[in-house]
XYZ file of C-alpha atoms in Angstrom:
751
model
C 37.456 167.183 -151.201
C 36.871 168.078 -154.828
C 36.772 164.481 -155.999
C 34.293 163.593 -153.275
C 31.976 166.446 -154.216
C 31.927 165.308 -157.801
C 31.264 161.741 -156.690
C 28.370 162.583 -154.451
C 27.046 165.073 -157.013
C 26.793 162.274 -159.586
C 25.046 160.028 -157.058
C 22.530 162.729 -156.117
C 21.764 163.616 -159.775
C 21.111 160.000 -160.743
C 20.280 157.613 -157.922
C 20.053 154.806 -160.477
C 22.931 155.650 -162.815
C 23.389 153.975 -166.188
C 26.469 151.982 -167.116
C 28.476 155.066 -168.125
C 27.655 156.812 -164.878
C 28.494 153.661 -162.930
C 31.894 153.425 -164.596
C 32.612 157.080 -163.793
C 31.575 156.477 -160.149
C 33.753 153.440 -159.835
C 36.662 155.198 -161.504
C 36.488 158.060 -158.940
C 35.989 155.535 -156.130
C 39.134 153.613 -157.142
C 41.056 156.898 -157.188
C 39.752 157.918 -153.825
C 42.395 156.346 -151.516
C 45.262 157.957 -153.437
C 43.519 161.263 -153.617
C 42.624 160.945 -149.881
C 46.307 160.485 -149.058
C 47.028 164.004 -150.333
C 44.006 165.605 -148.499
C 44.166 167.343 -145.241
C 42.726 165.369 -142.325
C 39.045 165.961 -141.548
C 38.909 167.855 -138.265
C 36.677 166.014 -135.837
C 34.302 168.430 -133.987
C 34.466 168.694 -130.225
C 31.075 168.480 -128.538
C 30.349 170.990 -125.784
C 27.218 169.400 -124.428
C 26.691 165.932 -122.919
C 26.134 162.967 -125.205
C 23.464 160.715 -123.757
C 24.319 157.157 -124.651
C 20.903 155.842 -125.731
C 21.178 154.894 -129.406
C 19.575 157.683 -131.437
C 21.975 160.583 -131.995
C 19.243 163.151 -131.546
C 20.452 165.236 -128.625
C 21.763 168.787 -129.080
C 25.395 167.676 -128.802
C 25.137 166.079 -132.286
C 23.410 169.008 -133.992
C 26.672 170.561 -135.141
C 28.232 167.269 -136.377
C 28.076 166.781 -140.136
C 27.238 163.200 -141.114
C 29.416 161.239 -143.513
C 27.664 159.311 -146.310
C 29.115 155.935 -147.294
C 29.195 154.031 -150.634
C 29.009 150.273 -151.228
C 32.090 148.106 -150.882
C 30.159 145.050 -151.924
C 28.240 143.689 -153.737
C 28.466 146.644 -156.172
C 31.642 148.496 -155.327
C 31.302 152.233 -155.604
C 27.520 152.386 -155.876
C 25.297 154.256 -153.472
C 23.909 152.401 -150.418
C 20.479 150.902 -151.053
C 19.437 152.025 -147.532
C 20.264 155.525 -146.457
C 23.153 155.568 -143.955
C 24.812 158.281 -141.967
C 28.000 158.116 -139.770
C 28.890 160.740 -137.169
C 32.117 161.191 -135.169
C 32.796 163.652 -132.310
C 34.764 163.826 -129.073
C 35.210 165.670 -125.746
C 37.857 165.557 -122.992
C 36.945 162.012 -121.943
C 35.543 160.123 -124.874
C 35.523 159.690 -128.612
C 31.919 159.170 -129.842
C 30.662 157.335 -132.903
C 27.075 157.284 -134.123
C 25.251 155.327 -136.813
C 21.897 156.250 -138.391
C 21.020 153.085 -140.228
C 17.710 153.935 -141.917
C 15.882 150.939 -143.242
C 12.602 150.636 -145.196
C 12.141 147.107 -143.940
C 12.129 147.145 -140.111
C 11.501 143.412 -139.983
C 14.527 142.720 -142.241
C 17.015 144.001 -139.674
C 19.028 141.042 -138.427
C 20.060 140.608 -134.783
C 20.584 136.880 -134.264
C 22.632 136.798 -131.099
C 23.208 138.456 -127.742
C 26.581 136.724 -127.170
C 29.563 139.039 -126.884
C 32.165 138.951 -129.656
C 29.780 137.245 -132.092
C 28.247 138.710 -135.201
C 26.344 135.580 -136.368
C 25.251 137.005 -139.674
C 23.816 140.171 -138.014
C 23.523 143.647 -139.309
C 26.398 145.577 -137.745
C 28.217 148.859 -137.376
C 31.996 148.671 -137.432
C 34.646 151.222 -136.702
C 38.341 150.813 -137.741
C 40.550 153.279 -135.925
C 44.254 153.499 -136.819
C 45.163 155.304 -133.558
C 48.903 155.520 -134.272
C 48.270 156.705 -137.873
C 50.866 154.175 -139.082
C 48.792 152.692 -141.975
C 49.499 149.292 -140.479
C 47.705 148.690 -137.180
C 44.201 149.475 -135.984
C 41.469 148.717 -133.485
C 38.022 147.472 -134.397
C 34.839 148.278 -132.486
C 31.699 146.534 -133.710
C 28.082 146.424 -132.551
C 24.760 145.088 -133.793
C 21.124 146.151 -133.440
C 21.070 144.015 -130.218
C 23.874 146.170 -128.747
C 26.479 143.383 -128.421
C 30.126 144.379 -128.323
C 32.905 142.888 -130.434
C 36.421 144.291 -130.489
C 39.603 143.203 -132.252
C 43.028 144.419 -133.213
C 44.478 144.519 -136.749
C 48.158 144.258 -137.715
C 50.237 144.132 -140.854
C 47.700 146.282 -142.799
C 45.201 143.387 -142.938
C 47.424 141.506 -145.386
C 46.379 137.901 -145.588
C 49.238 136.070 -147.327
C 52.968 135.669 -147.225
C 55.628 135.459 -144.572
C 54.790 138.473 -142.455
C 51.056 137.813 -142.283
C 48.492 135.189 -141.403
C 47.215 136.159 -137.968
C 46.603 139.800 -138.860
C 43.287 140.048 -136.984
C 43.243 139.299 -133.289
C 39.645 138.624 -132.169
C 40.637 137.837 -128.569
C 41.614 141.480 -127.953
C 39.369 143.347 -125.482
C 39.368 146.909 -124.121
C 37.000 149.290 -122.343
C 34.135 150.902 -124.263
C 30.269 151.222 -124.210
C 27.454 151.127 -126.655
C 23.731 151.717 -126.802
C 21.318 150.903 -129.681
C 17.684 151.344 -130.610
C 15.579 149.671 -133.307
C 12.372 151.435 -134.523
C 10.231 151.844 -137.599
C 12.820 154.064 -139.291
C 15.704 151.575 -138.917
C 18.340 151.008 -136.233
C 20.583 153.515 -134.498
C 23.718 153.135 -132.382
C 26.010 155.268 -130.304
C 29.483 154.082 -129.228
C 31.550 155.721 -126.574
C 35.296 154.908 -126.399
C 37.286 156.347 -123.443
C 40.287 158.297 -124.539
C 42.222 156.276 -121.946
C 41.465 153.097 -124.018
C 43.303 154.470 -127.053
C 47.044 154.770 -127.704
C 48.092 157.624 -129.963
C 50.792 160.137 -130.778
C 50.392 163.919 -130.354
C 52.216 166.497 -132.445
C 51.821 170.274 -132.088
C 48.645 169.854 -130.101
C 47.011 167.692 -132.789
C 46.386 163.938 -132.932
C 45.928 162.388 -136.385
C 44.305 158.994 -136.809
C 42.936 156.943 -139.672
C 39.305 155.873 -139.743
C 37.039 153.611 -141.794
C 33.393 153.226 -140.884
C 31.100 150.528 -142.213
C 27.571 149.260 -142.014
C 26.585 145.719 -142.990
C 23.038 145.112 -144.258
C 22.968 141.328 -143.692
C 19.855 140.360 -145.610
C 21.248 142.014 -148.771
C 24.827 140.903 -148.237
C 25.648 144.567 -148.602
C 28.556 146.425 -146.946
C 28.766 150.232 -147.143
C 31.890 152.115 -146.080
C 33.263 155.588 -145.552
C 35.608 156.482 -147.090
C 34.861 154.602 -150.250
C 37.282 151.666 -150.510
C 38.124 149.972 -153.859
C 38.088 146.192 -154.028
C 41.823 145.983 -154.793
C 42.834 143.518 -152.054
C 41.373 140.879 -149.782
C 39.643 142.552 -146.857
C 40.446 145.975 -148.274
C 37.832 147.665 -145.998
C 39.965 146.544 -143.022
C 43.255 147.914 -144.369
C 44.436 150.863 -142.251
C 46.370 152.147 -145.250
C 43.082 152.899 -146.987
C 41.508 154.706 -144.039
C 40.546 158.401 -144.106
C 42.750 160.688 -141.984
C 40.989 162.573 -139.171
C 42.416 165.068 -136.669
C 41.605 165.869 -132.994
C 42.621 169.174 -131.564
C 43.907 169.091 -127.946
C 43.149 165.397 -127.313
C 45.017 164.143 -124.284
C 44.729 160.885 -122.414
C 44.059 160.915 -118.661
C 46.177 157.793 -118.299
C 44.289 156.115 -115.431
C 45.452 153.098 -113.524
C 43.334 149.994 -113.847
C 43.713 147.450 -111.086
C 41.941 144.058 -111.652
C 41.813 141.688 -108.752
C 40.444 138.121 -108.913
C 39.374 135.492 -106.515
C 38.913 131.870 -107.524
C 37.718 128.744 -105.781
C 36.854 125.252 -106.927
C 37.557 121.589 -106.999
C 39.102 119.031 -109.376
C 38.291 115.335 -109.266
C 40.523 112.888 -111.098
C 39.250 109.306 -111.402
C 41.484 106.552 -110.027
C 43.356 104.440 -112.559
C 42.381 101.213 -110.702
C 39.125 100.207 -109.060
C 40.931 99.523 -105.822
C 42.228 103.163 -105.635
C 40.321 106.282 -104.558
C 39.584 109.225 -106.746
C 41.929 112.186 -106.256
C 40.078 115.343 -105.110
C 41.970 118.563 -105.194
C 40.576 121.858 -103.779
C 41.798 125.031 -105.396
C 41.706 128.581 -104.108
C 43.585 131.444 -105.752
C 43.839 135.201 -105.655
C 45.770 137.391 -108.137
C 46.160 140.893 -109.365
C 46.607 142.631 -112.745
C 47.580 146.309 -113.130
C 47.377 148.340 -116.310
C 48.881 151.849 -116.507
C 49.160 154.209 -119.435
C 52.691 155.628 -118.923
C 51.943 158.094 -121.778
C 49.460 158.499 -124.618
C 51.303 155.751 -126.539
C 53.011 153.590 -123.930
C 51.239 151.049 -121.695
C 52.577 148.953 -118.843
C 50.905 145.710 -117.587
C 51.880 143.955 -114.421
C 50.506 140.602 -113.292
C 50.695 138.613 -110.051
C 49.663 134.899 -109.873
C 48.129 135.039 -113.308
C 45.069 132.885 -113.966
C 43.236 131.975 -117.161
C 40.490 129.741 -115.874
C 37.774 131.425 -118.019
C 39.577 130.872 -121.306
C 37.736 128.662 -123.773
C 39.211 125.188 -124.380
C 41.388 124.604 -127.423
C 39.849 123.214 -130.576
C 40.972 119.568 -130.873
C 42.544 118.548 -134.085
C 43.319 115.307 -135.985
C 46.940 115.156 -137.049
C 47.595 113.299 -140.293
C 51.093 114.731 -140.721
C 54.512 114.060 -139.128
C 54.730 117.550 -137.675
C 53.494 119.494 -134.658
C 50.051 121.219 -134.776
C 49.709 124.933 -134.154
C 47.213 126.167 -131.514
C 46.423 129.896 -131.350
C 46.740 131.981 -128.203
C 43.386 132.802 -126.463
C 44.589 134.124 -123.084
C 43.732 137.793 -122.604
C 47.035 138.890 -121.028
C 48.922 138.218 -124.265
C 46.488 140.027 -126.552
C 47.382 143.728 -126.385
C 49.663 144.622 -129.272
C 49.932 140.896 -130.005
C 50.658 141.733 -133.687
C 53.855 143.510 -132.558
C 55.175 140.285 -131.020
C 54.174 138.188 -134.055
C 57.659 137.625 -135.470
C 57.550 135.142 -138.351
C 60.566 133.402 -139.919
C 58.786 131.748 -142.764
C 55.159 130.827 -142.902
C 55.462 127.889 -140.472
C 57.717 129.400 -137.845
C 57.432 131.953 -135.028
C 60.352 133.202 -133.028
C 57.919 133.873 -130.175
C 54.772 131.875 -129.402
C 53.209 132.930 -126.145
C 51.683 129.477 -125.540
C 55.167 128.294 -124.524
C 54.597 130.349 -121.347
C 52.324 128.920 -118.731
C 51.482 125.707 -120.681
C 53.512 122.521 -120.890
C 54.040 120.293 -123.917
C 50.699 118.584 -123.292
C 48.709 121.843 -122.876
C 48.442 121.544 -119.080
C 48.667 124.673 -117.012
C 51.910 125.826 -115.495
C 51.582 128.479 -112.809
C 52.670 131.917 -113.796
C 53.911 133.585 -110.621
C 54.027 137.074 -112.128
C 55.704 139.451 -114.486
C 55.114 142.435 -116.634
C 54.936 143.894 -120.140
C 55.545 147.348 -121.595
C 54.388 148.117 -125.197
C 54.145 151.352 -127.078
C 55.416 153.640 -129.763
C 57.861 156.513 -129.640
C 58.404 158.427 -132.810
C 58.539 155.842 -135.578
C 59.623 153.080 -133.215
C 57.329 150.306 -131.868
C 58.627 148.399 -128.897
C 57.530 145.615 -126.673
C 59.123 144.192 -123.510
C 57.859 141.095 -121.783
C 59.081 139.196 -118.715
C 57.259 136.395 -116.885
C 58.260 133.905 -114.184
C 56.714 130.462 -113.891
C 56.702 128.171 -110.897
C 57.479 124.463 -110.544
C 55.082 122.079 -112.228
C 55.595 118.290 -112.010
C 59.010 117.639 -113.505
C 59.398 121.213 -114.832
C 61.607 123.598 -112.952
C 60.789 127.257 -112.453
C 61.706 129.304 -115.536
C 62.028 132.954 -116.588
C 60.828 134.055 -120.015
C 61.875 137.320 -121.627
C 61.049 138.973 -124.935
C 62.210 142.267 -126.438
C 60.756 143.522 -129.723
C 61.738 146.579 -131.665
C 60.342 147.741 -135.029
C 60.845 150.959 -136.986
C 58.582 152.351 -139.649
C 60.452 153.916 -142.609
C 59.506 157.204 -144.248
C 57.291 155.718 -146.945
C 54.912 154.494 -144.241
C 54.657 150.966 -145.709
C 58.174 149.683 -145.065
C 59.640 148.709 -141.690
C 62.613 147.055 -140.126
C 63.016 145.469 -136.735
C 64.369 142.802 -134.465
C 63.479 140.509 -131.614
C 65.359 138.934 -128.758
C 63.999 136.027 -126.617
C 65.337 134.244 -123.553
C 64.252 131.183 -121.585
C 66.280 130.506 -118.493
C 65.745 127.679 -116.004
C 67.044 127.008 -112.540
C 70.289 125.148 -112.679
C 71.796 127.110 -115.566
C 69.733 125.860 -118.458
C 69.104 128.474 -121.127
C 67.769 129.133 -124.614
C 68.481 132.404 -126.341
C 67.296 133.540 -129.768
C 67.361 136.649 -131.806
C 65.825 137.744 -135.119
C 66.023 140.524 -137.689
C 63.216 141.327 -140.145
C 62.303 143.845 -142.761
C 59.280 144.539 -144.922
C 60.224 146.753 -147.931
C 57.538 148.337 -150.130
C 58.503 147.966 -153.731
C 55.688 150.134 -155.134
C 51.981 149.557 -155.615
C 50.950 146.382 -153.761
C 54.341 144.697 -154.107
C 56.438 143.927 -151.033
C 59.748 142.183 -150.271
C 60.078 140.460 -146.841
C 63.455 139.534 -145.322
C 63.785 137.564 -142.117
C 66.599 135.921 -140.203
C 66.734 134.349 -136.784
C 69.211 132.201 -134.761
C 68.947 130.261 -131.515
C 71.472 129.252 -128.857
C 70.650 126.393 -126.505
C 72.823 124.916 -123.803
C 71.854 121.385 -124.905
C 72.236 122.005 -128.752
C 75.741 123.212 -129.472
C 76.830 123.143 -133.145
C 80.352 123.497 -134.560
C 79.006 125.389 -137.585
C 78.000 128.911 -136.532
C 74.902 129.294 -138.771
C 73.549 125.786 -138.335
C 71.272 127.134 -135.615
C 69.834 129.792 -137.928
C 66.800 130.231 -140.123
C 66.405 132.519 -143.204
C 63.309 133.497 -145.151
C 62.923 135.739 -148.203
C 59.551 136.422 -149.803
C 58.097 138.632 -152.510
C 54.351 139.149 -152.676
C 51.630 141.229 -154.216
C 48.815 142.105 -151.734
C 45.845 142.609 -153.940
C 42.639 140.916 -155.032
C 42.311 142.414 -158.514
C 44.196 141.013 -161.499
C 47.491 139.144 -161.291
C 48.975 138.295 -157.920
C 51.937 136.269 -156.682
C 53.596 135.081 -153.492
C 57.143 133.635 -153.722
C 59.055 132.284 -150.745
C 62.497 130.852 -150.208
C 63.390 129.507 -146.739
C 66.389 127.786 -145.205
C 66.794 126.275 -141.727
C 69.708 124.566 -139.986
C 69.383 121.353 -138.075
C 70.235 122.969 -134.675
C 67.571 125.728 -134.954
C 65.464 125.549 -131.797
C 63.892 128.764 -130.412
C 62.836 127.907 -126.848
C 59.810 130.220 -126.846
C 58.960 129.745 -130.491
C 57.071 127.406 -132.772
C 58.453 125.516 -135.734
C 57.620 122.291 -137.565
C 60.759 121.378 -139.506
C 64.551 121.892 -139.319
C 67.418 121.183 -141.709
C 65.603 122.047 -144.966
C 65.458 124.436 -147.892
C 62.001 125.441 -149.142
C 60.949 126.999 -152.440
C 57.268 128.001 -152.503
C 55.421 129.980 -155.239
C 51.786 130.927 -155.878
C 50.499 132.683 -158.929
C 46.896 133.775 -159.166
C 44.513 135.903 -161.126
C 41.370 137.448 -159.714
C 38.370 138.678 -161.657
C 36.087 141.257 -160.001
C 32.498 140.987 -161.064
C 30.767 144.003 -162.594
C 27.372 145.310 -161.563
C 25.506 142.741 -163.616
C 27.596 139.732 -162.466
C 26.289 137.380 -159.738
C 29.876 137.132 -158.387
C 31.815 139.589 -156.244
C 35.010 137.948 -157.411
C 36.472 134.597 -158.462
C 40.102 133.564 -158.375
C 42.249 130.959 -160.124
C 45.561 130.054 -158.483
C 48.440 127.647 -158.998
C 50.601 126.829 -156.039
C 53.680 124.610 -155.786
C 56.276 124.040 -153.075
C 59.170 121.725 -152.328
C 61.107 121.013 -149.150
C 64.653 119.869 -149.808
C 66.570 117.959 -147.114
C 69.833 119.906 -146.638
C 71.975 116.855 -145.871
C 70.522 114.218 -148.184
C 69.929 116.740 -151.035
C 66.668 114.989 -151.677
C 63.106 116.354 -151.937
C 61.398 115.541 -148.649
C 57.962 117.005 -149.395
C 56.486 118.581 -152.548
C 53.072 119.677 -153.721
C 51.604 121.379 -156.759
C 48.097 121.983 -157.961
C 45.426 124.481 -159.117
C 42.696 126.003 -156.991
C 39.554 127.951 -157.923
C 37.531 129.954 -155.387
C 34.598 132.359 -155.651
C 32.493 134.699 -153.645
C 28.907 135.457 -154.771
C 26.836 138.536 -154.152
C 24.241 136.286 -152.553
C 26.752 135.649 -149.739
C 27.616 132.127 -150.929
C 31.174 131.033 -151.631
C 33.296 127.971 -152.255
C 36.486 126.503 -153.631
C 37.795 123.473 -155.557
C 41.387 122.233 -155.501
C 43.558 119.479 -156.947
C 46.899 118.459 -155.436
C 49.804 116.354 -156.661
C 51.995 115.386 -153.734
C 55.351 113.720 -153.165
C 56.579 112.568 -149.745
C 59.812 110.909 -148.687
C 59.730 108.947 -145.399
C 63.232 108.202 -144.179
C 61.774 106.217 -141.289
C 58.398 104.597 -140.627
C 55.522 107.050 -139.916
C 53.234 106.037 -137.012
C 49.825 107.219 -138.154
C 48.195 105.639 -135.100
C 48.994 103.033 -132.425
C 48.059 100.253 -134.852
C 48.957 101.654 -138.274
C 52.584 102.301 -139.417
C 53.391 103.577 -142.897
C 56.695 102.125 -144.066
C 59.598 104.271 -145.134
C 60.041 105.057 -148.803
C 59.016 107.595 -151.405
C 55.300 108.057 -152.104
C 53.392 109.974 -154.756
C 49.731 110.697 -154.411
C 47.010 112.888 -155.829
C 43.930 114.346 -154.178
C 41.039 116.685 -154.767
C 38.758 118.678 -152.445
C 35.851 121.054 -152.517
C 33.865 123.150 -150.018
C 30.818 125.300 -150.274
C 29.148 127.783 -147.950
C 25.799 129.449 -148.254
C 25.249 133.071 -147.195
C 26.343 133.697 -143.655
C 23.149 135.721 -143.225
C 20.946 132.584 -143.285
C 19.564 131.396 -139.993
C 20.626 127.865 -140.813
C 23.800 126.996 -142.701
C 25.409 123.633 -143.423
C 28.688 124.505 -145.176
C 29.796 121.026 -146.471
C 33.264 119.948 -147.570
C 34.819 116.772 -148.940
C 38.200 115.496 -150.108
C 39.480 112.231 -151.618
C 42.597 110.791 -153.160
C 45.575 108.569 -152.525
C 47.468 108.817 -149.221
C 50.976 107.263 -149.101
C 50.319 103.617 -150.038
C 46.590 103.885 -149.306
C 43.398 105.728 -150.254
C 41.834 108.559 -148.303
C 38.287 109.945 -148.157
C 36.966 112.601 -145.885
C 33.652 114.395 -145.628
C 32.500 117.056 -143.264
C 30.246 119.973 -142.549
C 30.230 123.109 -140.433
C 26.578 123.662 -139.547
C 25.271 126.682 -137.645
C 21.724 127.431 -136.564
C 20.620 130.708 -135.115
C 17.554 129.435 -133.266
C 16.840 132.822 -131.772
C 18.905 135.771 -130.453
C 19.046 133.857 -127.141
C 20.258 130.501 -128.581
C 22.936 129.690 -131.146
C 24.091 126.194 -132.165
C 27.340 125.842 -134.111
C 29.393 122.817 -134.825
C 31.633 120.958 -137.118
C 32.058 117.320 -138.073
C 34.652 115.567 -140.142
C 35.024 111.843 -140.849
C 38.316 110.680 -142.370
C 38.732 107.179 -143.631
C 42.017 105.813 -144.934
C 42.332 102.326 -146.389
C 45.668 100.550 -146.904
C 44.735 97.495 -149.039
C 48.235 96.015 -149.234
C 48.409 95.745 -145.430
C 44.695 95.325 -144.811
C 44.756 98.348 -142.493
C 41.934 100.876 -142.025
C 42.181 104.203 -140.264
C 38.936 105.950 -139.315
C 38.811 109.300 -137.464
C 35.768 111.209 -136.276
C 36.200 114.759 -135.030
C 33.032 116.585 -133.916
C 32.593 119.883 -132.162
C 29.382 121.467 -130.819
C 29.129 125.026 -129.431
C 25.940 126.010 -127.690
C 25.704 129.717 -126.991
C 22.935 131.149 -124.934
C 22.332 134.659 -123.625
C 19.506 136.165 -121.669
C 20.778 139.686 -122.481
C 24.047 141.437 -123.285
C 25.298 140.802 -119.699
C 24.375 137.198 -118.899
C 25.544 134.475 -121.173
C 26.555 130.817 -121.159
C 28.605 128.776 -123.602
C 29.122 125.033 -123.796
C 31.832 123.584 -125.966
C 31.629 119.783 -126.502
C 34.183 117.886 -128.577
C 34.517 114.268 -129.706
C 37.817 112.923 -130.802
C 37.730 109.274 -131.788
C 41.518 108.976 -132.154
C 42.056 109.991 -128.504
C 38.845 108.127 -127.408
C 37.573 111.101 -125.498
C 34.618 113.425 -125.297
C 35.512 116.699 -123.574
C 33.226 119.416 -122.283
C 33.924 123.037 -121.448
C 31.006 125.018 -119.994
C 31.385 128.763 -119.105
C 28.727 130.850 -117.558
C 29.360 134.615 -117.387
C 27.674 137.579 -115.774
C 29.212 140.875 -116.833
C 28.345 143.550 -114.219
C 30.257 146.109 -116.269
C 33.438 146.117 -118.345
C 36.134 144.589 -116.111
C 33.754 143.161 -113.523
C 32.779 139.538 -114.247
C 31.543 136.514 -112.469
C 32.458 133.195 -114.143
C 31.376 129.667 -113.453
C 33.513 127.143 -115.338
C 33.008 123.410 -115.629
C 35.421 121.038 -117.500
C 35.178 117.287 -117.910
C 36.746 114.511 -120.011
C 34.861 111.271 -120.737
C 36.502 108.098 -122.043
C 34.685 106.492 -125.038
C 36.714 103.233 -125.125
C 36.912 101.924 -121.616
C 38.626 98.680 -122.638
C 41.692 100.120 -124.440
C 43.664 99.971 -121.183
C 43.338 97.212 -118.561
C 41.951 97.333 -115.987
C 38.963 99.150 -117.445
C 39.172 102.940 -117.693
C 36.616 105.059 -115.750
C 33.837 106.629 -117.756
C 34.705 110.126 -116.509
C 38.409 110.873 -116.236
C 38.244 114.375 -114.730
C 35.779 116.911 -113.368
C 36.664 120.486 -112.627
C 34.355 123.183 -111.204
C 35.659 126.736 -110.694
C 34.019 129.962 -109.626
C 35.947 133.144 -110.436
C 35.193 136.795 -109.822
C 37.183 139.698 -111.313
C 36.794 143.265 -110.174
C 38.423 146.301 -111.874
C 39.064 149.563 -110.144
C 40.075 152.742 -111.911
C 42.279 155.331 -110.254
């Protein structure tokens, strides 16, 4: 605590320090995380009187709780907050409490643009990072705004954003049980958050529970983020890194381990238009009931059981235009697969996953396959993380019933930043068909922000038998520096055999060797600079075909990106590419690119204004050669916060490719519009409309939700698909291909 006393002493003596003082403050701030690692945990006080969840932390229960004072993370790292801020943390037998006192001299400047759950929309907010397992790797996020909306997420891999073991390190689809109350008045805005102990998973030792915590306040109009403990700007998203969190201790904290039983009932109808005028539309009535059960076996082990699982209320996938020869990746949005999803995220190279949960309950075209039931157990015992998943699907069209199984084990080594583990997956169908796969992985901390990642996996499929034992394997080795300041790098070597096929996984290529390297340098702006940082990078990669010993794909080029203190940001890149087509590439039904080797060059740029503005356009453009043609694309991602009750967000991209030698022209339009409305924090509606000119369809997904309380929801869901080119198939296609209307109610009981 000595360093912190010096730091806060300097701040109090000189609220507007000169450059020498600023340098000393920043120096102490940068040293804070390493000093904090050697400090004893802060003991969180137990409150003996009731905490009234109303926003202001003014009741007697808070009187004995000492507030924590944050410093800026950005725009001026290490400087005092421009608006006085206090964080408070306490607990009792049932809840952990968090309070924010966000004083503000400009009451009208406080931003609360939306009432829609899980949206921030450029709002002021209060965010809690809680490393419940104290593993410096995973954490839960709880976020609220002056309007009292709730947003929760899960963090994995220490919020590292590049390399083999990373990518999807933040899971915004995660949800759990907690409550919040806020108040805005002439002094500022104030929040109280109450998280049930039963919603947290932790380990107890000698009657004490140690966790990591980082608390932050965002002052949107100033693009200012203040955090406790002070966090240096050494890495991307450093304020979300569990390894930089402050250790806190709870005495005698024990979970009640309740049983949550969630039942649902669903009814509705689907209408599918007839293919010929002489035929009748197909009308299908649908009624379903199902059950989910969640039980905390211990403080750190959770079991989930599901019967007749349904995901009717899940938002539709974002449509994509595919200009490559490879499969597109769609993220998982279904809630059942979200808890500890980072544990099951087993990568074997940047483009491959040994387990991708969308293989369960969805066919190759994204259509629903009934999940009859199954279960999952996840948790931590000692230094071991484990996850076990088993689900059974029913018959769907030509697909036979199948059983899916996943086992994941991972062990954290003594240094706290290294880990080793493995995964086993199985997919078994009726009639003896099977696909088995296993993988081994390790993340080794080399010191500082340098890491070495080793990954191997192998598959065994009854229909893909190879005489060479390792031809069904995949290997990846990577070295990376996870930092935002100064020199950084990310080097990858991958190899995959031609018979590699994980039945519950995702991959784009087989039978290749990849060499991929990125070098970059990042400059952090000082107090007088208009930039938070800017970064110059050079990336190059090459895919080598293992059999032909020829380069199949290669790319190299520089990139520059920046982030300004105003909240604006952008990037510019130039790419030199080389592609070998060993067979013709069908870009569309009418355009075929001939086989051969092609070299092309392209450039692109994008810009975004501050996310705190009520209206944002965020344009982007790219141009260059494309195989034996010329490509140009332009787009924008506008968003308009009309009021806290209405939010309009969208994206549009037009791509035009001209092939003069063959007199072919490819034009693609992809547009998305999201309309979010909310009367209050409980009643909301969301419409998601998409236009895809390549598929000649406009799709609509409308979801209306009333949240009685956490776990009790009423959903009205409407889906439709409209054909935009009725003459592309004869006889003429119907204007509307499908209509689906569903009403679903979920009710959660706690025992």
